[in-house]
Coordinates of C-alpha atoms and ligand atoms in Angstrom, one line a residue:
M27 CA -6.7 12.4 27.1
Q28 CA -8.8 11.3 30.1
R29 CA -10.4 8.0 29.1
I30 CA -9.6 5.3 26.5
A31 CA -11.1 1.9 25.7
V32 CA -9.5 -1.4 24.9
M33 CA -10.8 -4.5 23.2
T34 CA -9.5 -7.8 21.8
S35 CA -10.9 -8.7 18.4
G36 CA -10.7 -11.6 15.8
G37 CA -9.0 -14.9 16.7
D38 CA -7.7 -15.0 20.3
A39 CA -4.0 -15.4 20.9
P40 CA -2.0 -16.3 24.0
G41 CA -0.5 -13.1 25.4
M42 CA -3.5 -10.9 24.7
N43 CA -4.2 -10.7 28.5
A44 CA -0.6 -9.4 29.1
A45 CA -1.4 -6.7 26.5
I46 CA -4.7 -5.8 28.1
R47 CA -2.8 -5.6 31.5
A48 CA -0.2 -3.3 30.0
V49 CA -2.7 -1.0 28.4
V50 CA -4.7 -0.7 31.7
R51 CA -1.8 -0.2 34.0
K52 CA 0.2 2.1 31.7
A53 CA -2.9 4.3 31.2
I54 CA -3.8 4.4 34.9
Y55 CA -0.1 5.3 35.7
H56 CA -0.6 8.4 33.5
G57 CA -3.9 9.2 35.1
I58 CA -6.0 7.9 32.2
E59 CA -9.2 5.9 32.8
V60 CA -9.7 2.7 30.9
I61 CA -13.0 1.1 29.7
G62 CA -12.8 -2.6 28.8
I63 CA -15.0 -3.6 25.8
N64 CA -16.1 -7.2 25.9
R65 CA -16.4 -9.4 22.7
G66 CA -14.6 -7.1 20.4
Y67 CA -16.7 -4.9 18.1
N68 CA -19.9 -6.7 19.1
G69 CA -19.5 -5.4 22.6
F70 CA -18.7 -2.0 21.3
I71 CA -22.0 -1.9 19.4
E72 CA -24.0 -3.3 22.3
G73 CA -22.4 -1.2 25.0
D74 CA -21.0 -4.3 26.7
M75 CA -18.2 -2.3 28.4
W76 CA -16.9 -1.7 31.9
P77 CA -14.5 0.5 33.8
M78 CA -11.3 -1.3 34.5
N79 CA -8.9 -0.7 37.4
L80 CA -5.5 -2.0 38.5
G81 CA -7.2 -5.0 40.1
S82 CA -9.2 -5.9 36.9
V83 CA -6.0 -7.1 35.3
A84 CA -4.4 -8.8 38.4
D85 CA -3.4 -12.4 37.9
I86 CA -3.9 -12.6 34.2
I87 CA -0.4 -12.1 32.7
H88 CA 0.1 -15.9 32.6
R89 CA -3.3 -16.8 31.2
G90 CA -4.1 -17.8 27.6
G91 CA -7.2 -16.5 25.8
T92 CA -8.5 -13.0 26.6
I93 CA -10.4 -11.9 29.7
L94 CA -12.3 -9.4 27.4
H95 CA -13.4 -12.3 25.1
T96 CA -13.3 -11.8 21.4
A97 CA -15.4 -12.0 18.3
R98 CA -15.5 -11.4 14.6
S99 CA -18.3 -8.8 14.1
E100 CA -20.4 -8.8 11.0
E101 CA -22.5 -5.9 12.2
F102 CA -19.5 -3.6 12.6
T103 CA -18.8 -3.9 8.9
T104 CA -22.1 -2.0 8.3
P105 CA -22.6 1.8 8.8
E106 CA -25.6 1.1 11.0
G107 CA -23.4 -1.1 13.4
R108 CA -20.7 1.6 13.6
A109 CA -23.3 4.3 14.3
K110 CA -24.5 2.2 17.3
A111 CA -20.9 1.9 18.5
Y112 CA -20.4 5.7 18.2
K113 CA -23.4 6.2 20.6
N114 CA -21.4 4.2 23.1
V115 CA -18.3 6.3 22.5
K116 CA -20.3 9.3 23.5
R117 CA -22.1 7.5 26.4
F118 CA -18.9 6.3 27.9
G119 CA -16.8 9.5 27.1
I120 CA -14.2 7.5 25.2
Q121 CA -11.4 9.6 23.6
G122 CA -9.2 6.9 22.2
L123 CA -9.4 3.2 21.3
V124 CA -6.8 0.3 21.5
V125 CA -7.7 -2.7 19.3
I126 CA -5.7 -5.8 20.0
G127 CA -6.2 -8.2 17.0
G128 CA -5.3 -8.8 13.4
D129 CA -5.6 -6.9 10.1
G130 CA -9.4 -7.3 9.8
S131 CA -9.8 -5.7 13.2
F132 CA -7.5 -2.9 12.3
R133 CA -9.5 -2.2 9.2
G134 CA -12.6 -1.8 11.3
A135 CA -10.7 0.6 13.6
K136 CA -9.6 2.7 10.6
I137 CA -13.0 3.0 9.1
F138 CA -14.4 4.0 12.5
H139 CA -11.7 6.6 12.9
D140 CA -12.4 8.0 9.4
E141 CA -16.1 8.2 10.0
Y142 CA -16.2 9.5 13.6
G143 CA -12.7 10.8 14.3
L144 CA -12.0 8.6 17.3
P145 CA -8.2 8.1 17.7
V146 CA -7.3 4.4 17.2
V147 CA -4.2 2.3 17.6
G148 CA -3.8 -1.3 16.7
V149 CA -1.8 -3.9 18.6
P150 CA -0.9 -6.9 16.5
G151 CA -2.4 -10.0 18.1
T152 CA -2.6 -13.2 16.1
I153 CA -0.8 -16.5 16.3
D154 CA -0.3 -16.4 12.5
N155 CA 2.4 -13.6 12.7
D156 CA 1.2 -12.3 9.4
I157 CA 0.9 -8.6 10.1
Y158 CA 3.1 -6.5 8.0
G159 CA 5.5 -4.1 9.6
T160 CA 6.2 -6.0 12.8
D161 CA 8.6 -8.9 13.5
Y162 CA 6.3 -10.4 16.0
T163 CA 2.6 -10.6 16.7
I164 CA 1.2 -11.6 20.1
G165 CA 0.6 -15.3 20.4
F166 CA 2.9 -16.5 17.7
D167 CA 5.7 -17.7 20.0
T168 CA 3.3 -19.7 22.1
A169 CA 1.7 -21.2 19.0
V170 CA 5.1 -22.3 17.6
N171 CA 6.0 -23.8 21.0
N172 CA 2.7 -25.6 21.1
V173 CA 3.4 -27.1 17.7
V174 CA 7.0 -28.1 18.5
D175 CA 5.7 -29.7 21.7
A176 CA 3.2 -31.7 19.6
I177 CA 5.9 -32.7 17.1
N178 CA 8.1 -34.0 20.0
K179 CA 5.3 -36.2 21.1
I180 CA 4.4 -37.4 17.6
R181 CA 8.1 -38.2 17.1
D182 CA 8.0 -40.8 20.0
T183 CA 5.1 -42.8 18.5
A184 CA 6.3 -42.2 14.9
T185 CA 9.7 -43.8 15.7
S186 CA 8.2 -46.7 17.6
H187 CA 5.9 -47.6 14.7
E188 CA 8.3 -46.5 11.9
R189 CA 5.6 -44.3 10.5
T190 CA 5.3 -41.2 8.4
F191 CA 3.3 -38.4 10.0
V192 CA 1.7 -35.4 8.3
V193 CA 1.0 -32.6 10.8
E194 CA -1.4 -29.9 9.7
V195 CA -0.9 -26.5 11.5
M196 CA -2.7 -23.2 11.4
G197 CA -1.9 -20.5 9.0
R198 CA -4.8 -19.6 6.6
N199 CA -2.7 -17.4 4.5
S200 CA 0.8 -17.6 5.9
G201 CA 3.4 -20.2 6.7
F202 CA 5.2 -18.6 9.7
I203 CA 4.0 -21.2 12.2
A204 CA 4.8 -24.0 9.9
L205 CA 8.2 -22.8 9.0
Q206 CA 9.5 -22.0 12.5
A207 CA 7.9 -25.0 14.1
G208 CA 9.0 -27.2 11.3
L209 CA 12.6 -26.0 11.5
A210 CA 12.7 -26.2 15.3
G211 CA 10.9 -29.5 15.3
G212 CA 13.3 -31.1 12.7
A213 CA 10.6 -31.8 10.1
E214 CA 11.5 -33.6 6.9
S215 CA 9.4 -31.3 4.7
I216 CA 7.5 -28.1 5.3
L217 CA 4.6 -27.1 3.1
L218 CA 3.8 -23.4 3.0
P219 CA 1.2 -21.3 1.2
E220 CA 3.9 -19.0 0.0
V221 CA 6.1 -21.7 -1.7
P222 CA 5.0 -24.1 -4.5
F223 CA 5.6 -27.7 -3.7
D224 CA 5.5 -31.1 -5.5
V225 CA 4.2 -34.1 -3.6
K226 CA 6.2 -36.4 -5.8
E227 CA 9.4 -34.7 -4.8
I228 CA 8.4 -34.9 -1.1
C229 CA 7.9 -38.6 -1.5
D230 CA 11.2 -39.1 -3.3
K231 CA 12.9 -37.4 -0.3
L232 CA 11.0 -39.6 2.1
M233 CA 12.0 -42.8 0.3
R234 CA 15.7 -41.6 0.2
G235 CA 15.4 -41.2 3.9
V236 CA 14.1 -44.6 4.5
K237 CA 16.8 -46.1 2.4
R238 CA 19.5 -44.6 4.5
G239 CA 17.8 -45.9 7.7
K240 CA 15.3 -43.2 8.8
L241 CA 12.8 -44.6 11.2
H242 CA 10.2 -42.0 10.8
S243 CA 9.4 -38.8 9.0
I244 CA 7.4 -35.7 9.8
I245 CA 5.8 -33.5 7.2
I246 CA 4.4 -30.1 8.4
V247 CA 1.6 -28.7 6.3
A248 CA 0.3 -25.2 6.8
E249 CA -3.5 -25.3 6.4
G250 CA -3.3 -22.6 3.8
A251 CA -0.9 -24.7 1.7
A252 CA -2.9 -27.9 1.5
S253 CA -5.2 -30.2 3.4
G254 CA -3.1 -32.5 5.7
L255 CA -5.5 -35.3 5.0
E256 CA -5.1 -35.0 1.2
I257 CA -1.3 -34.8 1.5
G258 CA -1.3 -37.8 3.8
S259 CA -3.3 -40.0 1.4
K260 CA -1.2 -38.9 -1.6
I261 CA 2.0 -39.8 0.3
K262 CA 0.5 -43.2 1.2
E263 CA -0.5 -43.8 -2.3
I264 CA 2.9 -42.9 -3.9
T265 CA 5.2 -44.4 -1.2
G266 CA 3.1 -47.2 0.3
F267 CA 4.4 -46.0 3.7
D268 CA 2.3 -46.3 6.9
T269 CA 1.2 -42.7 7.0
K270 CA -0.8 -40.9 9.7
V271 CA -2.3 -37.4 9.8
T272 CA -2.6 -35.2 12.8
I273 CA -4.5 -31.9 12.6
L274 CA -3.4 -29.8 15.5
G275 CA -6.3 -27.2 15.2
H276 CA -7.2 -24.9 18.0
L277 CA -4.9 -26.4 20.6
Q278 CA -2.2 -24.3 18.9
R279 CA -4.1 -21.1 20.1
G280 CA -4.4 -22.1 23.7
G281 CA -2.2 -22.5 26.7
I282 CA 0.0 -20.4 29.0
P283 CA 1.7 -17.7 27.0
T284 CA 5.5 -18.0 26.7
A285 CA 7.8 -15.4 28.3
T286 CA 8.5 -14.0 24.9
D287 CA 4.8 -13.5 24.2
R288 CA 4.2 -11.8 27.6
L289 CA 7.2 -9.5 27.0
M290 CA 6.1 -8.5 23.5
A291 CA 2.5 -8.0 24.6
S292 CA 3.6 -5.9 27.6
L293 CA 5.8 -3.7 25.4
L294 CA 3.2 -3.4 22.7
G295 CA 0.3 -2.6 25.0
A296 CA 2.2 0.1 26.8
K297 CA 3.4 1.6 23.5
A298 CA -0.2 1.8 22.2
V299 CA -1.1 4.0 25.2
E300 CA 1.9 6.2 24.5
V301 CA 0.9 6.6 20.9
L302 CA -2.6 7.7 21.9
M303 CA -1.1 10.1 24.5
E304 CA 1.0 11.7 21.8
G305 CA -2.2 12.5 20.0
K306 CA -1.5 10.1 17.1
T307 CA -4.2 8.0 15.4
N308 CA -4.6 5.4 12.7
K309 CA -1.4 3.7 13.9
V310 CA -0.2 0.2 14.5
V311 CA 2.5 -0.6 17.1
G312 CA 5.1 -3.3 16.4
I313 CA 8.5 -4.7 17.2
R314 CA 11.4 -4.4 14.8
A315 CA 14.9 -5.6 15.8
S316 CA 13.8 -5.8 19.4
E317 CA 12.6 -2.2 19.5
T318 CA 9.0 -1.0 19.6
V319 CA 7.9 1.0 16.6
C320 CA 4.8 2.8 15.5
Y321 CA 3.6 3.0 11.9
D322 CA 0.6 3.9 9.8
I323 CA -2.3 1.5 9.9
E324 CA -2.5 1.8 6.1
E325 CA 1.0 0.1 5.7
V326 CA -0.7 -3.1 6.9
F327 CA -3.4 -2.9 4.3
N328 CA -1.0 -1.8 1.5
N329 CA 1.4 -4.7 2.2
T330 CA -0.8 -7.7 2.6
K331 CA 2.1 -10.1 2.1
K332 CA 4.7 -10.3 4.8
D333 CA 7.8 -12.1 3.6
L334 CA 9.0 -15.3 5.2
N335 CA 12.5 -15.4 6.5
T336 CA 14.4 -16.8 3.4
E337 CA 17.4 -17.9 5.5
M338 CA 15.1 -20.1 7.6
L339 CA 13.5 -21.5 4.5
E340 CA 16.8 -22.5 2.9
L341 CA 18.1 -23.9 6.1
A342 CA 15.0 -26.0 6.7
N343 CA 15.6 -27.6 3.2
I344 CA 19.3 -28.2 3.9
L345 CA 18.9 -29.7 7.4
S346 CA 16.1 -32.0 6.5
I347 CA 18.0 -33.8 3.7
Ligands
LIG11 O1 -5.8 -16.9 14.6 C1 -5.6 -17.1 13.2 C2 -6.2 -18.4 12.8 O2 -5.6 -19.3 13.8 C3 -5.9 -19.0 11.4 O3 -4.7 -19.6 11.2 C4 -7.0 -20.0 11.4 O4 -7.3 -20.4 10.1 C5 -8.1 -19.2 12.0 O5 -7.6 -18.4 12.9 C6 -9.2 -20.1 12.6 O6 -9.9 -19.4 13.5 P1 -11.4 -19.6 13.9 O7 -11.7 -21.0 14.0 O8 -11.6 -18.8 15.2 O9 -12.2 -19.0 12.8

């Protein structure tokens, strides 16, 4: 293998730059050239690609976002779009592709491999941590810390005014951010897409808390479970409490990546290069019990639901009584 390409695709995640850096430096260490593809599959189709060197990834390990930019490409879902991308594979002499992104991005990689035979490896990068087969995805740890930081700040004002706060966090289909940030932030209730909930019960719990002297309450709602605004107005209606809603939105996805995210990203990026060097394809790299692993990309598609940590779930309920 003499030349590989790397792209980031789908929603950005803090730590993606550390992964790009690891791919580039690990590949160059082994004498492999690296082409950076800008704007995910869109850049692949348009030939928006450039040769990277050791200096291309200098001073980026601590930066959020992705220096390669990212996109969700409609055109790559069409055979015509993929045919255009293949022309660029030939033009740039690419012999392997590393895709840093989520399951949608991996699906594109697999279809492309199946049509054109280009070896592909996926590196899990999404703040949602919802990719099957890996304990961590790049960006998750930073996102959880961003949410906990926001909860800490909200707590100050919530206590001062003796208010109830509903905090809506990201997680279209999964509650990993909500659960871990809720537990680490000491939330009274955590609403997750994976677990049914009853607003009446949440309100009863809030009222019990107030009776025993609680000055404020924080409810974390994963966007995939419910709308924070709707939950806030229901709570206000049932309890009569002064209830405010904060939607954290995209600030969760930005900022300096944590050390954990940089470490995971570095390990995963380097592992992806190794996998390509071993002549493997249609693989995803991941972390299980602190070790890097490599598994079939199809496992991600065949197991769309990644289970939440039940111990954390139970503990969150116990500690928030
Ligand atoms: O990165 C994953 C995610 O953050 C989801 O939780 C969220 O719903 C979605 O991306 C929003 O991303 P965008 O606004 O870029 O479409």
